[in-house]
C-alpha positions as a printed Julia matrix, in Angstrom:
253×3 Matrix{Float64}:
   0.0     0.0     0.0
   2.58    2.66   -1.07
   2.31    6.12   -1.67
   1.01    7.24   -5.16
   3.17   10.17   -6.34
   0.88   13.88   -7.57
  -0.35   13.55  -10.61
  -0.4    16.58  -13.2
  -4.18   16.7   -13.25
  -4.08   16.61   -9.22
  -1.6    19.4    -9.18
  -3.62   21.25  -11.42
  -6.69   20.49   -8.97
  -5.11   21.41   -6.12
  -4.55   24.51   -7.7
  -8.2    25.46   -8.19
  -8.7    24.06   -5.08
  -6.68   26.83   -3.25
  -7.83   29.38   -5.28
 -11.69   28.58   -4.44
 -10.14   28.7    -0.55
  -8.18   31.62   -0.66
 -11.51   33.56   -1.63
 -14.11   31.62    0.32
 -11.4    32.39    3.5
 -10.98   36.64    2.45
 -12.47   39.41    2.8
 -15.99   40.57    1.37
 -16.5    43.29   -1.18
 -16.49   46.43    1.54
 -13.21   44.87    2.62
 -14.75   43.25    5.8
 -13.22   40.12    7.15
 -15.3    37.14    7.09
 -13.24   34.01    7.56
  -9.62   34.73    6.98
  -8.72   34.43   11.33
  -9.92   30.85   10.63
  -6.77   29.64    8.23
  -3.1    29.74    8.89
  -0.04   28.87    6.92
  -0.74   25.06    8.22
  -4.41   25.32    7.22
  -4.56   24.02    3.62
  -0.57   22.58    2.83
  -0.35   20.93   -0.54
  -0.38   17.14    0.66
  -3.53   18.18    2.97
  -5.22   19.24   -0.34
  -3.93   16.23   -2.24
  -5.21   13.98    1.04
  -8.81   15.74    0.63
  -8.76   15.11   -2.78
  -8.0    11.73   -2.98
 -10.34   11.17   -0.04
 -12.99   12.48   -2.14
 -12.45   10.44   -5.39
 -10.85   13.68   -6.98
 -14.75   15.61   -6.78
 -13.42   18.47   -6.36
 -16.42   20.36   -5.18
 -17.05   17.29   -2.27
 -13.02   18.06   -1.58
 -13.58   21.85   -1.3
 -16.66   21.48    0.91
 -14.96   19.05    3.74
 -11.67   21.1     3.26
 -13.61   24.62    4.39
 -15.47   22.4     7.46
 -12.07   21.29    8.48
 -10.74   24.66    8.39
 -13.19   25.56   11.19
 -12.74   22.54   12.79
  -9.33   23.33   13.25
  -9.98   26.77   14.35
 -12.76   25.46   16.92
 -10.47   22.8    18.84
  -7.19   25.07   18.21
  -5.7    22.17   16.81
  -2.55   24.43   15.44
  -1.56   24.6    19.12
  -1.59   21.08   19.54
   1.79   20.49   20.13
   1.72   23.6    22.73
   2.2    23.08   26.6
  -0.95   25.27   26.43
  -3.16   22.6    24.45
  -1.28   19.89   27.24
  -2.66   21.34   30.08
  -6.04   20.45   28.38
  -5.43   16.82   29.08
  -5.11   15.57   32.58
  -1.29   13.65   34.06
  -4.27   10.62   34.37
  -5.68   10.58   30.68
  -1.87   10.68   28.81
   0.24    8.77   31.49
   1.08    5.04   30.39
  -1.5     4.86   27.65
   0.81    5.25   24.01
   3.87    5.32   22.69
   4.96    7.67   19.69
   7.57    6.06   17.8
   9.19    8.29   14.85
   9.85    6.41   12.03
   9.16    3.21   13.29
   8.1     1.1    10.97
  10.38   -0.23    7.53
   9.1     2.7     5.67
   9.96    5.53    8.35
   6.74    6.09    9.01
   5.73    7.11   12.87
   3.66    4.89   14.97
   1.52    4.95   17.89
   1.35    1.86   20.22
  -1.38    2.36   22.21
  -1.84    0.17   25.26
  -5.77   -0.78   25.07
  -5.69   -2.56   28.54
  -5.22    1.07   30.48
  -8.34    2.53   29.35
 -10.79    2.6    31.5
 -14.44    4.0    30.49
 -15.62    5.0    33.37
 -13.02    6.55   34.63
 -12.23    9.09   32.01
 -13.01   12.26   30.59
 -14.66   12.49   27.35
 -13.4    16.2    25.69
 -10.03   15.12   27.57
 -10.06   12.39   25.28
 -11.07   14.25   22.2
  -8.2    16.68   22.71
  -5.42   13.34   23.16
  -6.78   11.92   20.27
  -5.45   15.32   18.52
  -2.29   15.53   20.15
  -1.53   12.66   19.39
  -2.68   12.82   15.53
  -1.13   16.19   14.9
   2.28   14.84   16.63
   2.74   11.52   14.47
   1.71   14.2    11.3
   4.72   16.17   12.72
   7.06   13.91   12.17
   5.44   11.71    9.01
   7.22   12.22    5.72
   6.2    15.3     4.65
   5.69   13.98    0.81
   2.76   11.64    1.79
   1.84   12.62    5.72
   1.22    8.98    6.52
   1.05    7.55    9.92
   0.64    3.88   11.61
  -1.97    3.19   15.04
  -0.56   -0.32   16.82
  -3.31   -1.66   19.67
  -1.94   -3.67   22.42
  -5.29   -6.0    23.01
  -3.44   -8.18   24.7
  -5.21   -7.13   28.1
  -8.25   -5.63   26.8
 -11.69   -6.22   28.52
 -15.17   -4.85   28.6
 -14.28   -1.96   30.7
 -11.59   -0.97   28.02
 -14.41   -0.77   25.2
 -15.4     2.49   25.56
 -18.33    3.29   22.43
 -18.09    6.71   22.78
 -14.57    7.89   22.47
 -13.29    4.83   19.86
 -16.42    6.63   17.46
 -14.48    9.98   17.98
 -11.2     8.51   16.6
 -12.73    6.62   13.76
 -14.91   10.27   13.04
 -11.78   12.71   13.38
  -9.6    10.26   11.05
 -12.33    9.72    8.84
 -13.16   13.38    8.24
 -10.34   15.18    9.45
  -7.24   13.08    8.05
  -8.25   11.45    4.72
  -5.68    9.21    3.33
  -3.57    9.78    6.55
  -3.73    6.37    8.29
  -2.0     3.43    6.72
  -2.46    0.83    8.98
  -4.21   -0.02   12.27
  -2.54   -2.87   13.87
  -4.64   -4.66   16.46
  -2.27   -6.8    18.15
  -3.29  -10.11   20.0
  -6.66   -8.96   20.23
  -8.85  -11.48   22.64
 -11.95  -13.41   21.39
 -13.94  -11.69   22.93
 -13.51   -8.34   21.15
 -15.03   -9.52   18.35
 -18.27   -9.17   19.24
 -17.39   -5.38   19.48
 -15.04   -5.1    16.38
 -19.13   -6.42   14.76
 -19.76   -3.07   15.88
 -16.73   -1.08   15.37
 -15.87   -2.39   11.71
 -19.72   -1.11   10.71
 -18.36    2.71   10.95
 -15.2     1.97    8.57
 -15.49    2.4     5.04
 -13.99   -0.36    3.07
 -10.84    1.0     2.17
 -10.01    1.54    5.87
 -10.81   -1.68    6.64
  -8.55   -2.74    4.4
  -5.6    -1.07    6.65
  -7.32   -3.06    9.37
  -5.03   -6.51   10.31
  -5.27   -8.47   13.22
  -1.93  -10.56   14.18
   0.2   -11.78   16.64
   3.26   -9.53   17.95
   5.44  -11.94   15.88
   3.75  -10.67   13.09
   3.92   -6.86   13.81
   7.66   -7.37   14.22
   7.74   -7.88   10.13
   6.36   -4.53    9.48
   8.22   -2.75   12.27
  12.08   -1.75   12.75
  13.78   -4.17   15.53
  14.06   -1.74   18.43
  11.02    0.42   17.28
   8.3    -1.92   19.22
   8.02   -0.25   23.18
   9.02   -2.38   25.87
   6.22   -4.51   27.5
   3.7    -3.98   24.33
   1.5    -6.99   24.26
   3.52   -8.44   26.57
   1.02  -11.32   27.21
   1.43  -12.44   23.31
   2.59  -16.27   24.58
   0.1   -16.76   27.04
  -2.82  -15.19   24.98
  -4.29  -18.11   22.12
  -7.04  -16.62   22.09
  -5.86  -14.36   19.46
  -7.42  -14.09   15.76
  -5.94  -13.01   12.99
  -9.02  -12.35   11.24
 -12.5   -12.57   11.71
């Protein structure tokens, strides 16, 4: 699943694309502002246009339209300061402590990986817009540090001690929603790593909110497995650590 270089005719899109922006995000006629506090340099990068784009099946209008409600977006949840000790202080010491790992360039194709440890989350004992604002820290830190030609980026679950009081509805539908609308063609895998039987019956759920492309990213395997995709000291100590005692492990339902 490699990157697919521009294309003239996408280059040419993205073009018209910015131009359409540029005015929509301006100034009116009597020289007013309307929009134009709501984009900054970050806002509307080539590969984000490209990413849009291609999310859209190259319809430009569709591209243009999810483009300007991402602009906001941005703007609501000041997600240009998400790397800021100011956006940090938005999380709690209890919500980020122990729960990932951001590895840069951490797989064979130097792309940067979270391994998230499933087992620590704990639905009722968490804060939902805490969570919200992790999920874009975390996002906005791996798109940091992707390769800045393709902005791709890699999410590796630790199931390995996952249980009913990790599956938590509410804030795994705010991930899948914010990648889905936010970062088109920005995930290219999701790793669920010695995932229990008994999350299937909630991956029956899960998998209905994925589109089939991203569930093609989807693959369920063994840490044995993950190893073949992932640089030899990249993987963080004690991730799926119960892999040999753990057969209850699919990889694929």
């Amino acid at each position: 699943m490699s990157f697919t270089p521009i294309t003239e005719n996408e280059t040419a899109a993205i073009s018209r694309l910015l131009e359409r922006l540029s005015s929509y995000f301006s100034t009116d006629e009597d020289g007013v502002e309307t929009e134009t506090e709501t984009v900054t340099p970050n806002t509307f990068r080539d590969i984000v246009l490209l990413r849009f784009l291609r999310g859209r099946d190259h319809v430009e209008d569709d591209a243009f339209d999810l483009l300007v409600d991402y602009a906001k977006w941005r703007k609501k949840y000041d997600v240009d300061d998400a790397l800021s000790d100011s956006f940090s202080s938005r999380i709690s010491t209890e919500e980020q402590k122990n729960k990932y790992v951001i590895v840069d360039k951490a797989d064979l194709e130097d792309r940067p990986t979270a391994f998230v440890f499933v087992g620590r989350h704990n639905m009722y004992d968490r804060n939902v817009d805490e969570m919200r604002f992790l999920i874009i820290h975390v996002l906005e830190r791996m798109v940091a540090t992707a390769k800045p030609e393709e902005e791709r980026i890699i999410l590796a679950l630790d199931m390995s001690q996952f249980g009913m009081s990790c599956m938590d509805y509410e804030v795994a539908r705010i991930l899948v929603d914010i990648l889905k609308t936010y970062y088109p063609e920005t995930l290219q895998y999701i790793f669920m790593v010695d995932s229990p039987w008994i999350f299937s019956a909630c991956w029956a759920i899960i998998k209905q909110w994925l589109n089939p492309v991203t569930l093609k990213k989807v693959h369920f395997l063994k840490l044995a497995d993950l190893k073949k995709y992932m640089k030899s000291n990249a993987i963080p100590k004690g991730f799926a650590e119960l892999e040999d005692d753990n057969d209850d492990s699919e990889d694929e339902w």
